[in-house]
């Protein structure tokens, strides 16, 4: 009986947010193709018992004009998502990496502060290897290790990168991913680390052309972005383990906001963090627990990243969740 | 007598924009240091008869909160500025490259669409060269040539990169650059290709913390950014050759806007372009002329870039400008 009810819940339902998505946010032309790719990726990994995490990463671009010159953006280098992807793969997951175009990328992120041409050397002369371009491993001491790992991950087909630019693309691709992952049930995790805009201008209210500065100061009136977490948890991927992120600048309201999100959306976990301390301290909040995760300056010197601890915490919780789901179904 | 009047004009004057800059746009802490570096760079190149161009490139970030999570941005990959820098260097100029952090960079821009790890190979085995990391020149066929040129430019000290992120940093660093270049007079060119916001929120009117979406839809009221071209041309670098850019989405208003800018600011040239066709067509407008520059699809296939033609057009005009200035002073 319970199994039946799960299947009914997983049936696509037309929520009010679905309607809004279709009306006010342009559907990217490749969404169906991407959805099939994600579904195939998930199915093939689930078949061999591998879990799949959908990571969102980077900020969303919110256009102010149809032919866009100006846009609203959210601060995010994509570092959290990119490093977490590596730790999920190390923990045995396959990763769909839904990220902002040109935001940080797993493995390559480790060299993002270096101009690659400063790390290359051209072999001169006529001898063997002349004309070759070689990496200077004094400049990039970890390159051989990282490249080896990157190639293992690529050869293993463990990382499926999908790009977005605008908020519209993000919303539609996230919905598609949730529907694509619904077939693997509780084996799927959502790790929603992207910095998504809360505000937008509907296409119908947007000027076509570049806003002219000669018209004087700018008054912008922006609408609320629909809370996509709600249909994601209830309708699109109701069996998945869902983790959202809460970033605040004011630490005094952080935990309250995190708990309120859990109450509202009824998902599994919120990673709560404050802008200034986000690389050293986060709180993982679930309906039953509150885990403070810390990396000290000493840890950082040893190369420890807080994402390793976040991923470790969540993969353990995901384990328990899968066990409970299985027990509940018996 | 004329020489004297030039010197008087070049003296720093406190314009109303200077006051606004100081009051409403936070001064970056390193501005004085950068200014000295730019002045030394300009002086050393001018001494050997080399001209210096200040290129601005990329979009500006306009924070909506003091502890910034959200910001307004302008569409710009920085491609125009980065490729132009290469052509200016090829034409004998030294380049100060004032660019948005993480926007496209001269020479490396040519590999920006490739994940560098996809182009590297690890030499396995125990033989000579084992453990080396080598570029696969099938993936990056131009790498040896580009690396050679990049190193020549670096060894020649021909490129001084300066980064900005926010509009405030951009405005203060541009002012500093203009003052730094004023000592080399008409040998300096300004090539203002950055996509600079026309609107901002003054620090005094900005909320400290992240705007809460629970407060409902967002009403933003943004002020006009002071037109920095005006004091740049009149006060900070009155002898320099100044080129501004005009990007529109509506082609019917483009030339009128370009001419109006020349009338208002009395500088030397406007590069006018339309968003959709900017890589194939621009118009260089001066008080006396209107040059249409085109690259066809056939040109593009041969690797011709429109920036080569823009730079060629402007360096010729700069030549004539220097000759006229010298004649005027006699």
XYZ file of C-alpha atoms in Angstrom, chain A residues 173-300:
128
model
C 16.907 22.898 -15.726
C 16.447 22.255 -11.998
C 12.881 21.113 -12.598
C 14.072 18.869 -15.426
C 16.780 17.406 -13.198
C 14.298 16.668 -10.426
C 12.005 14.854 -12.839
C 14.980 13.018 -14.336
C 16.151 11.867 -10.888
C 12.711 10.867 -9.599
C 13.169 7.417 -11.161
C 16.011 6.553 -8.745
C 13.942 7.509 -5.676
C 15.817 7.895 -2.398
C 19.183 7.222 -4.066
C 19.105 10.810 -5.323
C 20.368 13.771 -3.346
C 19.832 17.445 -4.176
C 22.552 19.780 -2.938
C 21.262 23.235 -3.797
C 24.336 25.414 -3.288
C 23.631 27.897 -6.097
C 22.945 31.499 -5.114
C 19.531 31.968 -6.675
C 17.914 35.352 -7.053
C 14.757 36.000 -5.008
C 13.658 38.734 -7.422
C 13.039 39.087 -11.150
C 11.300 41.172 -13.780
C 8.690 39.233 -15.804
C 9.304 39.178 -19.563
C 6.008 41.032 -20.094
C 7.209 43.988 -17.969
C 10.725 44.147 -19.349
C 11.799 46.873 -21.786
C 13.078 45.444 -25.061
C 16.077 47.761 -25.458
C 18.902 48.927 -23.248
C 17.597 51.278 -20.574
C 18.751 54.798 -21.491
C 20.609 56.696 -18.805
C 19.394 59.933 -20.385
C 15.939 59.112 -18.985
C 17.247 59.791 -15.484
C 17.474 57.710 -12.293
C 16.286 54.115 -12.452
C 13.239 52.803 -10.620
C 13.095 49.026 -10.646
C 10.148 47.046 -9.475
C 10.965 43.370 -9.118
C 8.652 40.457 -8.422
C 9.289 37.511 -6.125
C 10.764 34.416 -7.733
C 8.526 31.394 -7.071
C 9.904 29.147 -4.323
C 10.870 26.184 -6.460
C 11.894 24.131 -3.422
C 8.225 23.585 -2.690
C 7.241 21.638 -5.867
C 10.680 20.012 -5.980
C 10.132 18.391 -2.563
C 6.406 17.745 -2.918
C 5.911 16.885 -6.568
C 8.988 16.482 -8.732
C 11.326 14.331 -6.619
C 9.362 13.444 -3.474
C 11.582 10.493 -2.503
C 14.920 12.270 -2.806
C 17.129 13.606 -0.008
C 17.060 17.381 -0.393
C 19.594 19.825 1.068
C 19.141 23.553 0.635
C 21.537 26.343 1.580
C 20.841 29.474 3.574
C 23.333 32.307 3.286
C 22.887 35.368 5.471
C 25.074 38.319 6.341
C 23.472 38.738 9.759
C 24.364 35.798 12.052
C 21.573 36.609 14.541
C 18.791 35.575 12.143
C 20.536 32.614 10.520
C 19.298 29.621 12.512
C 15.769 30.933 12.672
C 15.697 31.262 8.874
C 17.124 27.771 8.451
C 14.483 26.203 10.736
C 11.726 28.176 9.092
C 12.833 26.824 5.683
C 12.656 23.245 7.010
C 9.185 23.878 8.461
C 7.954 25.367 5.212
C 9.384 22.964 2.655
C 9.649 19.774 4.753
C 12.927 18.712 3.179
C 15.826 16.937 4.866
C 18.581 19.467 5.626
C 19.633 23.100 5.479
C 23.284 24.141 5.380
C 23.272 27.512 7.133
C 26.199 29.881 6.694
C 27.196 33.508 7.144
C 28.900 35.361 4.281
C 32.034 36.414 6.186
C 32.733 33.052 7.851
C 31.416 30.662 5.213
C 34.726 28.919 4.637
C 35.320 28.177 8.306
C 31.927 27.549 9.863
C 28.542 26.171 8.829
C 25.617 24.615 10.670
C 23.817 21.632 9.179
C 20.236 21.842 10.422
C 17.782 18.950 10.114
C 14.369 18.523 11.776
C 16.095 16.452 14.496
C 19.613 17.859 14.749
C 21.940 20.813 14.532
C 25.560 20.009 13.671
C 28.154 22.765 13.807
C 31.010 22.116 11.395
C 34.245 24.035 11.797
C 37.606 24.165 10.116
C 40.271 26.061 12.003
C 43.081 28.112 10.512
C 45.369 25.192 11.297
C 43.112 22.876 9.283
C 43.146 25.294 6.373
